[in-house]
Coordinates of C-alpha atoms and ligand atoms in Angstrom, one line a residue:
M1 CA 15.1 0.7 24.3
P2 CA 15.7 -3.0 24.9
A3 CA 19.6 -4.0 25.2
R4 CA 20.9 -5.6 21.9
S5 CA 23.5 -8.0 22.0
S6 CA 24.9 -10.9 19.5
A7 CA 23.1 -13.2 21.6
D8 CA 19.4 -11.9 20.7
T9 CA 17.7 -15.3 20.8
A10 CA 14.3 -13.5 20.0
S11 CA 12.3 -15.9 17.7
G12 CA 12.7 -14.8 13.9
T13 CA 16.2 -13.5 15.1
S14 CA 19.6 -15.2 14.6
V15 CA 23.0 -14.0 14.6
L16 CA 24.8 -14.9 11.1
P17 CA 28.6 -15.0 10.8
G18 CA 30.0 -12.0 10.5
A19 CA 26.7 -9.9 10.9
V20 CA 25.9 -8.4 14.6
L21 CA 22.1 -9.4 14.3
A22 CA 20.0 -10.9 11.3
L23 CA 16.0 -10.7 11.2
R24 CA 13.7 -13.1 9.1
G25 CA 10.8 -11.7 7.9
K26 CA 8.4 -12.1 4.5
G27 CA 10.1 -10.6 1.6
V28 CA 7.4 -9.1 -0.1
A29 CA 8.9 -6.8 -2.9
R30 CA 11.9 -8.4 -5.0
G31 CA 15.4 -7.1 -4.9
Y32 CA 18.2 -6.0 -2.5
A33 CA 19.2 -2.7 -0.8
I34 CA 21.9 -1.6 1.6
G35 CA 21.2 1.4 3.4
R36 CA 21.2 3.4 6.7
A37 CA 17.9 2.9 9.1
V38 CA 15.8 5.4 9.6
V39 CA 13.2 4.3 12.6
M40 CA 9.7 5.7 12.5
G41 CA 8.0 6.3 15.7
A42 CA 4.9 4.9 15.6
A43 CA 2.5 6.6 17.5
A44 CA 2.4 9.4 14.6
L45 CA 1.5 7.2 12.4
E46 CA -0.9 5.3 14.4
V47 CA -3.1 8.2 15.5
A48 CA -6.4 8.1 15.4
H49 CA -8.4 10.8 13.8
Y50 CA -12.0 11.7 14.3
R51 CA -13.9 14.6 14.9
I52 CA -15.5 15.7 18.6
A53 CA -18.8 16.5 19.4
P54 CA -19.0 20.6 19.8
G55 CA -20.3 20.1 23.5
D56 CA -16.4 17.9 24.0
V57 CA -14.1 20.8 23.1
A58 CA -13.5 21.8 26.8
A59 CA -12.8 18.0 27.8
E60 CA -10.5 17.2 24.5
S61 CA -8.6 20.3 25.5
A62 CA -8.2 19.8 29.2
R63 CA -7.0 16.2 27.6
L64 CA -4.1 18.0 25.6
V65 CA -3.0 19.9 28.3
E66 CA -2.6 17.4 30.8
A67 CA -0.8 14.9 28.2
L68 CA 1.7 18.5 27.8
R69 CA 1.8 18.9 31.5
V70 CA 2.9 15.0 31.7
A71 CA 5.0 15.0 28.9
R72 CA 7.2 18.0 30.2
E73 CA 7.2 16.4 33.8
D74 CA 8.7 13.4 32.1
L75 CA 11.3 15.3 30.6
Q76 CA 12.0 17.0 33.9
H77 CA 12.4 13.7 35.5
L78 CA 15.0 12.6 32.8
A79 CA 16.7 15.6 33.1
D80 CA 17.0 15.6 36.8
G81 CA 18.0 11.9 36.5
L82 CA 21.2 12.5 34.2
P83 CA 24.1 11.2 35.5
A84 CA 27.0 13.4 36.1
D85 CA 29.4 12.5 33.4
A86 CA 26.3 12.4 30.6
P87 CA 27.2 14.8 27.8
R88 CA 26.2 18.2 27.9
E89 CA 24.2 18.3 25.0
L90 CA 21.8 15.9 26.1
G91 CA 20.7 18.2 29.4
A92 CA 20.8 20.8 26.8
L93 CA 18.5 18.9 24.6
L94 CA 16.0 17.9 27.0
H95 CA 15.8 21.3 28.3
V96 CA 14.6 22.4 24.4
H97 CA 12.4 19.9 24.0
G98 CA 10.3 20.7 27.5
L99 CA 10.6 24.5 25.9
L100 CA 8.8 23.5 22.8
L101 CA 6.3 21.8 24.6
A102 CA 5.2 24.8 26.2
D103 CA 5.7 26.8 22.6
P104 CA 2.4 28.9 21.7
E105 CA 2.9 28.0 18.2
L106 CA 1.9 24.5 19.2
V107 CA 0.1 24.6 22.3
E108 CA -2.3 27.3 21.2
Q109 CA -2.7 26.6 17.5
T110 CA -3.5 22.9 18.5
L111 CA -6.1 24.1 20.6
A112 CA -7.4 26.3 17.9
L113 CA -7.5 22.7 15.8
I114 CA -9.7 21.5 18.7
A115 CA -11.8 24.2 19.3
Q116 CA -12.4 25.1 15.7
R117 CA -12.1 22.3 13.6
H118 CA -13.3 20.0 16.5
Y119 CA -10.4 17.3 15.8
N120 CA -9.5 15.1 18.5
A121 CA -6.1 16.0 20.4
E122 CA -4.3 13.4 18.5
W123 CA -5.2 14.7 15.0
A124 CA -5.2 18.2 16.0
L125 CA -1.2 17.5 17.4
T126 CA -0.4 15.6 14.2
T127 CA -1.6 18.1 12.1
Q128 CA -0.1 21.6 13.9
G129 CA 3.2 19.2 14.1
Q130 CA 3.0 18.6 10.2
I131 CA 2.6 22.5 9.7
L132 CA 5.6 23.4 12.0
G133 CA 7.7 20.7 10.2
E134 CA 6.9 22.2 7.2
Q135 CA 7.7 25.6 8.4
F136 CA 11.4 24.3 9.7
A137 CA 11.9 22.2 6.7
A138 CA 11.5 25.7 4.7
M139 CA 14.4 27.6 6.7
E140 CA 17.9 28.4 5.0
D141 CA 19.5 28.1 8.5
E142 CA 20.7 24.6 8.9
Y143 CA 20.7 24.1 12.4
L144 CA 17.0 25.8 12.6
R145 CA 16.1 23.1 9.6
E146 CA 17.1 20.4 12.2
R147 CA 14.5 21.6 14.8
G148 CA 11.8 20.2 12.7
S149 CA 12.9 16.8 14.2
D150 CA 12.7 18.1 17.6
V151 CA 9.1 18.9 17.0
R152 CA 8.4 15.6 15.6
Q153 CA 10.2 14.1 18.8
V154 CA 8.2 15.8 21.1
I155 CA 4.9 15.7 19.5
E156 CA 5.6 11.8 19.4
R157 CA 6.2 12.2 23.2
V158 CA 2.8 13.8 23.6
L159 CA 1.0 11.1 21.5
N160 CA 2.3 8.6 23.7
V161 CA 0.8 9.8 26.7
L162 CA -2.6 10.5 24.9
S163 CA -2.6 7.0 24.1
G164 CA -1.4 5.6 27.5
S165 CA 1.4 3.8 25.8
P166 CA 4.9 3.8 27.1
A167 CA 7.5 5.8 25.7
L168 CA 8.5 4.7 21.9
L169 CA 11.7 5.0 20.1
P170 CA 11.8 8.6 19.3
L171 CA 11.2 9.7 15.5
A172 CA 14.8 10.2 14.0
S173 CA 16.0 12.7 11.9
S174 CA 17.6 11.4 8.8
P175 CA 21.3 10.6 9.0
D176 CA 23.1 12.9 7.1
G177 CA 24.8 12.5 3.8
D178 CA 23.4 10.7 0.3
E179 CA 23.5 7.3 1.4
P180 CA 20.3 5.2 1.1
L181 CA 18.0 5.4 3.7
V182 CA 16.0 2.2 5.0
V183 CA 12.5 3.2 6.7
V184 CA 12.1 0.7 10.1
A185 CA 8.2 1.0 11.2
H186 CA 6.1 -1.1 13.4
D187 CA 3.6 -0.5 10.8
I188 CA 3.1 2.2 8.1
S189 CA 0.2 3.0 5.9
P190 CA 0.0 2.9 2.2
A191 CA -0.6 7.0 2.6
D192 CA 2.7 7.2 4.8
M193 CA 4.7 5.5 2.0
I194 CA 3.5 7.3 -0.7
R195 CA 4.4 10.4 1.1
L196 CA 7.9 9.2 1.4
R197 CA 8.0 8.3 -2.6
G198 CA 11.2 10.2 -4.4
G199 CA 13.3 11.1 -1.4
R200 CA 16.5 8.7 -0.2
F201 CA 14.4 5.8 0.9
S202 CA 15.6 2.6 -0.8
A203 CA 13.6 -0.3 1.2
F204 CA 10.8 -0.5 3.7
V205 CA 10.8 -3.0 6.8
T206 CA 8.1 -3.4 9.3
D207 CA 7.3 -5.2 12.2
L208 CA 3.4 -6.3 10.9
G209 CA 1.9 -6.9 7.6
G210 CA 1.4 -9.7 5.1
A211 CA 2.4 -10.4 1.6
T212 CA -0.6 -8.9 0.1
S213 CA -1.3 -6.2 2.4
H214 CA -1.2 -2.6 1.0
T215 CA 2.0 -2.0 2.5
A216 CA 3.6 -4.8 0.4
I217 CA 1.6 -3.5 -3.1
V218 CA 2.5 0.0 -2.5
A219 CA 6.0 -1.2 -2.0
R220 CA 6.5 -3.2 -4.9
S221 CA 5.0 -0.2 -6.8
M222 CA 7.4 1.8 -5.6
G223 CA 10.2 -0.5 -7.2
L224 CA 11.7 -1.1 -3.7
P225 CA 12.5 -4.1 -2.0
A226 CA 10.6 -4.5 1.1
I227 CA 10.4 -7.2 4.4
V228 CA 7.1 -7.5 6.6
A229 CA 6.3 -9.3 9.5
L230 CA 9.5 -9.1 10.9
G231 CA 8.0 -9.0 14.6
N232 CA 10.0 -6.6 16.5
A233 CA 12.6 -4.9 13.8
R234 CA 11.7 -1.4 15.4
M235 CA 12.7 -2.3 18.7
L236 CA 15.7 -3.9 18.1
V237 CA 17.4 -1.6 14.9
R238 CA 18.7 1.8 15.8
D239 CA 18.5 4.9 13.9
G240 CA 21.5 5.0 11.7
D241 CA 22.5 0.9 11.8
M242 CA 23.7 -0.1 8.4
L243 CA 21.3 -2.5 7.1
I244 CA 20.9 -4.9 4.6
V245 CA 17.1 -5.7 3.0
D246 CA 17.2 -8.7 1.2
G247 CA 13.6 -8.9 -0.5
E248 CA 14.2 -12.3 -1.8
T249 CA 14.8 -14.2 1.1
G250 CA 13.0 -11.8 3.6
A251 CA 16.5 -11.3 5.9
L252 CA 17.5 -8.4 7.4
V253 CA 20.9 -8.1 8.4
V254 CA 21.8 -5.3 10.8
N255 CA 25.3 -4.1 10.8
P256 CA 26.6 -6.7 8.7
S257 CA 30.8 -7.3 8.5
P258 CA 32.5 -6.2 5.4
A259 CA 32.2 -9.8 4.1
V260 CA 28.8 -9.8 4.3
L261 CA 28.5 -6.9 2.7
A262 CA 30.6 -7.5 -0.3
E263 CA 28.1 -10.7 -0.6
Y264 CA 25.1 -8.8 -1.0
R265 CA 26.7 -6.1 -3.2
A266 CA 27.5 -9.1 -5.4
R267 CA 24.0 -10.4 -5.3
R268 CA 22.5 -6.8 -6.1
Q269 CA 24.8 -6.9 -9.4
A270 CA 23.7 -10.3 -10.3
Y271 CA 19.9 -9.4 -9.3
A272 CA 20.4 -6.2 -11.8
R273 CA 21.9 -8.2 -14.8
E274 CA 19.1 -10.8 -14.5
R275 CA 16.4 -7.9 -14.7
A276 CA 18.7 -6.5 -17.7
E277 CA 18.4 -9.9 -19.3
L278 CA 14.4 -9.7 -19.2
E279 CA 14.5 -6.2 -20.8
L280 CA 15.6 -8.2 -24.0
L281 CA 12.1 -9.5 -24.0
R282 CA 10.3 -5.6 -23.8
D283 CA 9.1 -5.5 -27.1
E284 CA 8.3 -9.2 -27.9
P285 CA 4.8 -10.1 -28.4
A286 CA 3.7 -12.4 -25.6
V287 CA 2.7 -15.6 -27.7
T288 CA 2.9 -18.9 -26.0
L289 CA 4.2 -21.7 -28.0
D290 CA 1.3 -22.9 -29.3
G291 CA 0.5 -19.3 -30.7
I292 CA -2.1 -18.3 -28.0
A293 CA -1.7 -14.2 -27.5
I294 CA -1.8 -13.4 -23.8
T295 CA -2.6 -9.7 -23.0
L296 CA -0.3 -8.4 -19.9
N297 CA -1.6 -5.5 -18.2
A298 CA -0.1 -3.4 -15.7
N299 CA -1.7 -2.2 -12.1
I300 CA -0.9 1.2 -11.1
E301 CA -2.1 3.5 -8.0
L302 CA -1.4 6.8 -9.0
P303 CA -1.3 8.5 -12.5
D304 CA 2.4 9.1 -12.3
E305 CA 3.0 5.4 -12.8
A306 CA 1.5 5.4 -16.1
P307 CA 4.8 5.8 -18.0
L308 CA 6.1 3.0 -16.0
A309 CA 3.5 1.0 -17.0
R310 CA 3.5 1.8 -20.8
N311 CA 7.5 1.6 -20.3
S312 CA 7.4 -2.2 -19.3
G313 CA 5.5 -3.4 -22.2
A314 CA 2.1 -3.6 -20.7
Q315 CA -0.7 -3.9 -23.0
G316 CA -2.9 -1.7 -21.1
I317 CA -3.7 -0.8 -17.6
G318 CA -6.1 -3.7 -15.8
L319 CA -6.0 -2.4 -12.8
F320 CA -6.0 1.6 -11.4
R321 CA -6.6 1.5 -8.0
S322 CA -8.1 5.0 -8.0
E323 CA -8.6 4.9 -4.1
F324 CA -4.8 6.1 -3.9
L325 CA -5.9 9.4 -5.2
F326 CA -8.5 9.9 -2.0
M327 CA -6.1 8.4 0.5
G328 CA -3.3 10.8 2.7
R329 CA -5.7 13.8 2.5
Q330 CA -8.3 15.7 3.9
E331 CA -10.5 16.8 1.2
L332 CA -11.8 14.5 -1.3
P333 CA -10.8 14.9 -4.7
D334 CA -13.6 16.8 -6.8
E335 CA -14.8 15.9 -10.3
E336 CA -12.1 18.1 -12.0
E337 CA -9.2 16.8 -10.1
Q338 CA -10.4 13.0 -10.6
Y339 CA -10.9 13.9 -14.4
Q340 CA -7.5 15.3 -14.9
A341 CA -5.8 12.3 -13.3
Y342 CA -8.2 9.8 -15.3
A343 CA -7.5 11.7 -18.6
S344 CA -3.7 11.5 -17.8
V345 CA -3.2 7.6 -17.7
V346 CA -5.6 7.7 -20.9
R347 CA -3.4 9.8 -22.9
V348 CA -0.6 8.4 -21.4
M349 CA -1.5 4.7 -22.3
D350 CA -2.5 6.2 -25.9
G351 CA -5.1 3.8 -27.2
R352 CA -4.6 1.0 -25.0
P353 CA -7.3 0.2 -22.6
V354 CA -7.4 1.6 -19.2
T355 CA -9.6 -0.5 -16.6
I356 CA -10.0 2.3 -13.6
R357 CA -11.7 0.7 -10.6
T358 CA -13.9 2.7 -8.5
L359 CA -13.0 3.6 -5.3
D360 CA -11.9 0.9 -3.0
A361 CA -12.0 2.6 0.4
G362 CA -12.5 1.2 3.7
A363 CA -10.5 -1.8 5.4
D364 CA -6.7 -1.3 5.4
K365 CA -7.2 1.7 2.9
A366 CA -9.2 4.1 5.0
L367 CA -9.5 7.8 4.2
D368 CA -8.1 10.4 6.3
G369 CA -10.7 11.7 9.0
E370 CA -12.6 8.6 8.5
A371 CA -13.0 6.9 11.9
T372 CA -14.2 3.5 11.9
V373 CA -16.0 1.7 14.5
A374 CA -16.5 -1.6 12.8
T375 CA -14.8 -4.6 14.4
N376 CA -13.9 -6.2 11.4
P377 CA -13.3 -3.3 8.7
A378 CA -12.6 -5.9 6.0
L379 CA -16.1 -7.2 6.3
G380 CA -17.6 -3.8 6.5
Q381 CA -18.7 -0.8 4.7
R382 CA -15.7 -1.4 1.9
A383 CA -15.3 -0.8 -1.7
I384 CA -18.9 -0.8 -3.8
R385 CA -20.3 -0.7 -0.3
Y386 CA -18.8 2.2 0.5
C387 CA -19.8 4.0 -2.6
L388 CA -23.1 2.9 -2.8
A389 CA -23.6 4.5 0.7
R390 CA -22.4 7.4 -0.6
P391 CA -24.5 8.3 -3.9
E392 CA -23.0 12.1 -4.5
M393 CA -19.6 10.9 -4.0
F394 CA -19.8 7.7 -6.1
R395 CA -21.4 9.7 -9.2
T396 CA -18.9 12.2 -8.8
Q397 CA -16.3 9.6 -9.4
L398 CA -18.1 8.4 -12.1
R399 CA -18.8 11.4 -14.1
A400 CA -14.8 11.9 -13.9
I401 CA -14.5 8.4 -15.3
L402 CA -16.6 9.0 -18.1
R403 CA -15.4 12.4 -19.2
A404 CA -12.0 10.7 -19.0
S405 CA -13.3 7.8 -21.7
A406 CA -13.7 10.8 -24.6
H407 CA -9.9 10.7 -24.4
G408 CA -9.3 6.6 -25.1
P409 CA -10.6 3.4 -23.9
V410 CA -11.6 3.2 -20.6
K411 CA -13.2 0.3 -18.6
L412 CA -15.0 0.5 -15.3
L413 CA -14.3 -2.0 -12.7
L414 CA -16.4 -2.3 -9.5
P415 CA -14.6 -3.7 -6.3
M416 CA -16.0 -6.3 -4.0
V417 CA -19.2 -7.3 -5.3
A418 CA -21.0 -9.8 -4.0
H419 CA -24.6 -9.0 -4.9
L420 CA -26.5 -8.8 -8.4
H421 CA -28.3 -5.6 -6.8
E422 CA -25.1 -3.5 -6.0
V423 CA -24.4 -4.0 -9.9
H424 CA -27.6 -3.0 -10.9
A425 CA -27.5 -0.1 -8.3
A426 CA -24.3 0.9 -9.7
R427 CA -25.3 0.7 -13.2
A428 CA -28.5 3.1 -12.3
A429 CA -25.6 5.6 -10.7
L430 CA -23.7 5.2 -13.9
D431 CA -26.7 6.2 -15.7
L432 CA -27.7 9.1 -13.7
A433 CA -23.9 10.1 -14.3
R434 CA -24.5 10.2 -18.1
A435 CA -27.8 11.9 -17.9
E436 CA -25.7 14.6 -15.9
L437 CA -23.2 14.8 -18.4
D438 CA -25.8 15.1 -21.2
A439 CA -27.4 17.9 -19.5
R440 CA -23.7 19.9 -19.1
G441 CA -23.2 18.7 -22.6
Q442 CA -19.8 17.2 -21.9
A443 CA -18.5 13.9 -24.4
Y444 CA -18.1 10.7 -22.9
A445 CA -17.6 7.2 -24.5
H446 CA -21.5 5.6 -24.7
D447 CA -19.9 2.2 -25.0
I448 CA -17.9 1.8 -21.5
P449 CA -17.7 -1.9 -20.6
L450 CA -18.6 -2.4 -16.8
G451 CA -17.0 -5.2 -14.7
A452 CA -16.8 -6.2 -11.3
M453 CA -13.7 -7.9 -9.0
V454 CA -14.1 -11.2 -8.2
E455 CA -12.6 -11.3 -4.7
V456 CA -15.7 -12.5 -2.6
P457 CA -15.9 -15.9 -2.5
A458 CA -19.7 -15.9 -3.0
I459 CA -19.7 -14.5 -6.6
A460 CA -17.1 -16.9 -7.6
I461 CA -18.9 -19.8 -6.1
A462 CA -22.4 -18.1 -8.2
I463 CA -20.5 -16.6 -11.0
E464 CA -23.3 -16.9 -14.0
P465 CA -25.7 -14.5 -13.6
F466 CA -22.8 -12.0 -13.0
A467 CA -21.0 -13.6 -16.0
Q468 CA -24.3 -12.8 -18.0
E469 CA -24.8 -9.5 -16.4
L470 CA -21.2 -7.9 -16.9
D471 CA -18.8 -7.3 -19.7
F472 CA -16.1 -8.6 -18.2
L473 CA -15.1 -9.9 -14.8
S474 CA -11.4 -9.4 -12.8
I475 CA -10.2 -11.8 -10.2
G476 CA -8.8 -10.3 -7.5
T477 CA -6.9 -13.2 -5.7
N478 CA -5.6 -10.7 -2.9
D479 CA -9.0 -10.4 -1.0
L480 CA -10.5 -13.7 -2.8
I481 CA -7.7 -15.4 -0.4
Q482 CA -8.5 -13.0 2.1
Y483 CA -12.2 -14.1 2.1
T484 CA -12.1 -17.3 1.5
L485 CA -9.7 -18.8 4.2
A486 CA -10.8 -16.1 6.9
I487 CA -7.4 -14.5 6.9
D488 CA -7.0 -11.0 7.4
R489 CA -4.5 -10.1 4.7
A490 CA -2.8 -7.7 6.9
D491 CA -2.4 -9.5 10.0
E492 CA 1.2 -11.3 10.6
A493 CA -0.2 -13.4 13.0
V494 CA -2.4 -15.2 10.8
A495 CA 0.4 -14.6 7.7
H496 CA 1.0 -18.3 7.4
L497 CA -2.4 -19.5 6.9
Y498 CA -2.5 -17.0 3.6
D499 CA -2.4 -19.5 1.4
P500 CA -2.8 -19.0 -2.9
C501 CA -2.5 -22.9 -3.5
H502 CA -5.4 -23.6 -1.0
P503 CA -7.7 -26.1 -3.0
A504 CA -10.8 -23.9 -2.3
V505 CA -8.7 -20.9 -3.6
L506 CA -7.8 -22.7 -6.8
R507 CA -10.9 -24.0 -7.4
L508 CA -13.0 -20.7 -6.9
V509 CA -10.6 -19.1 -9.5
A510 CA -10.6 -22.3 -12.3
D511 CA -14.4 -22.0 -11.9
T512 CA -14.7 -18.3 -12.2
I513 CA -12.2 -18.6 -15.4
A514 CA -14.5 -21.5 -16.9
A515 CA -17.5 -19.8 -16.6
C516 CA -16.4 -16.6 -17.9
R517 CA -15.1 -18.4 -21.0
A518 CA -18.4 -20.2 -21.4
A519 CA -20.4 -16.7 -21.2
G520 CA -17.8 -15.4 -23.7
K521 CA -16.9 -12.6 -21.7
G522 CA -13.6 -11.5 -20.7
V523 CA -11.8 -12.5 -17.1
S524 CA -8.5 -11.6 -16.0
V525 CA -6.2 -11.8 -12.9
C526 CA -5.4 -8.7 -11.2
G527 CA -4.2 -10.0 -7.7
E528 CA -0.6 -10.5 -6.8
M529 CA -1.1 -14.2 -8.1
A530 CA -1.1 -12.7 -11.8
G531 CA 2.4 -11.5 -11.4
D532 CA 4.0 -14.3 -9.9
V533 CA 5.5 -16.4 -12.0
S534 CA 5.0 -19.7 -10.1
F535 CA 1.7 -19.5 -11.0
T536 CA 1.8 -18.5 -14.9
R537 CA 1.5 -21.9 -16.0
L538 CA -1.2 -23.0 -13.9
L539 CA -3.3 -19.7 -14.8
L540 CA -2.5 -20.5 -18.7
G541 CA -3.6 -23.9 -18.5
L542 CA -6.8 -23.2 -16.9
G543 CA -7.6 -20.7 -20.0
L544 CA -6.6 -17.3 -18.7
R545 CA -5.5 -15.1 -21.2
S546 CA -5.5 -11.9 -19.4
F547 CA -3.0 -11.1 -16.7
S548 CA -2.6 -8.1 -14.7
M549 CA 0.1 -7.0 -12.4
H550 CA 2.9 -4.6 -11.0
P551 CA 4.6 -3.7 -13.9
S552 CA 8.3 -4.9 -12.7
Q553 CA 6.9 -8.2 -12.8
I554 CA 5.6 -8.3 -16.4
L555 CA 8.5 -9.2 -17.9
A556 CA 9.1 -12.3 -15.9
V557 CA 5.8 -13.7 -16.7
K558 CA 6.3 -12.7 -20.2
Q559 CA 9.2 -15.1 -20.3
E560 CA 6.9 -18.0 -18.9
V561 CA 4.7 -17.5 -21.1
L562 CA 7.0 -17.3 -23.9
R563 CA 7.8 -21.2 -22.7
A564 CA 4.3 -22.0 -22.2
D565 CA 2.7 -24.5 -24.6
T566 CA -1.4 -24.4 -23.4
T567 CA -2.1 -27.9 -25.0
R568 CA 0.1 -29.7 -22.3
L569 CA -0.8 -27.5 -19.7
A570 CA -4.3 -28.1 -19.8
P571 CA -4.9 -31.4 -18.8
W572 CA -2.0 -30.7 -16.1
A573 CA -4.0 -27.9 -14.7
Q574 CA -7.2 -30.2 -14.6
Q575 CA -5.1 -32.5 -12.2
V576 CA -3.8 -29.7 -9.9
I577 CA -7.2 -28.5 -9.4
A578 CA -8.5 -31.8 -8.3
S579 CA -5.7 -32.7 -6.2
D580 CA -5.6 -32.4 -2.3
D581 CA -1.8 -31.2 -2.4
P582 CA -1.6 -28.5 -5.5
A583 CA 1.3 -26.9 -3.9
A584 CA 3.4 -30.1 -4.2
M585 CA 2.1 -30.2 -7.9
L586 CA 3.3 -26.7 -8.6
A587 CA 6.3 -27.5 -7.2
E588 CA 7.1 -30.4 -9.5
G589 CA 6.0 -28.5 -12.4
Ligands
LIG1 C1 -7.1 -8.0 -4.7 O1 -8.0 -8.0 -4.0 O2 -6.7 -9.1 -5.5 C2 -6.9 -7.1 -5.6 C3 -6.4 -6.7 -6.9 O3 -7.6 -5.7 -4.9 P1 -6.5 -4.9 -3.8 O4 -5.1 -5.6 -3.8 O5 -6.6 -3.6 -4.1 O6 -7.5 -5.1 -2.6
LIG2 MG1 -9.3 -6.3 -3.9

């Protein structure tokens, strides 16, 4: 671990008066959190999962055995080098870890996973680690329960040997007590974040990531403040450090003084008050000053977020990212499980439309066990491309969605469409799915609208045939920006170039809205731009009448709608679109 001092001068690092250390990243989910750091080991989160060929079992097993040997040797080396005055517990701990590395429950079961399931060594090890971790967590005795963290730490050690990388920080056990915890990670996948839901975690901070990375989106959907692109927080923050997470400015304050802590407690309170004031708008209809009714829908990732969406005043679900049902698990959800999930959302929304997007897997939303060899996964077999390449899986999802439509209004949304033939192929799959349900005598709505995401520049540039062919379009600004500007939305090295105000992006959005309106087709924005109040007036001025966003943003956007007059905004919006510097015009208002 690098030495830390208040004289740290690393970029993005500064010393605030009264704080030991302050790091600056990108605040991507609003609000403030104050809690203790839990530093996540990276190796367990970043481990590669793939199946080996049957003929490679012996070599893969040997690789594991060798990594275990090296890890044991490292521990012995550490134990031998302990200074005479080191705490006795430290030597004992190293000894325990050495024993764990030779434990048959770990070694033999991991080798069995390689031999029987053909998992690669890393995958087998993390799988067996999870099984052991769950066994320890279920133990009555507190001391034994604690040993689960030792297993995690030794597995982390072996994973590091397997990857050839130097020892990383150990995956720490949670500090005791009921204090809120802040996850500090190099990077954390959406699937891992979902697993942390409902615990004591009050914020996420990561070294990597951009504002519209799925990590950021999931943090917002969990209602937790988050900072990404911190650079090297995981190396600088220690387990148990007191942290202030400022999701507004992207500042992470480490071990603040009592004065800074008091200041942030006050800010947290003021933020809560502001939220309470917005609450008063919950039952107000979203109508502009000139009497135009605006639809404000919610984005959700999992069915259990539907009640939150409904209570937030959303008029419907504008985007259900169905891929989150498929992530963080080995087996794909079958038709019945998917049907139950979709139908539960439809029932909660009680007559309000639910737009279900078909599986948008690939890129940074890889499914477990699906290794990709693509150099540029965002340009690879993602979303509709992924589904059309797996017709059985796609039809299983379509049947489940169709069956859910028997319980209330459902719309079907195809992600990442770039070609008309993709729409035709999806329609053919839908017809087949309907025929299969007819043969089974199962009910579904016959008039389910079909729409596509506008997130590849090609479809925005040549939008007319899509507007003719489809029932509605939904602009995914997150990917539209990524693909228009050639900026990987999850890569913090280029995060500063990710610019929603780029004239090219705004013109594509404007043209799409205009073409859909001209064709008499519904159009909405469901990317992060829809929930960003700094764009509400512009989008209204461009003619947008339907927005879909994270539920927590609905009231703030409604406040903007209530103050807007579209007759005045329309000519101004055209000037913004024609401008070389739209950001400056937006800032002026
Ligand atoms: C988008 O790209 O704007 C979008 C809404 O889809 P996702 O963020 O899930 O890729
Ligand atoms: Mg997208």
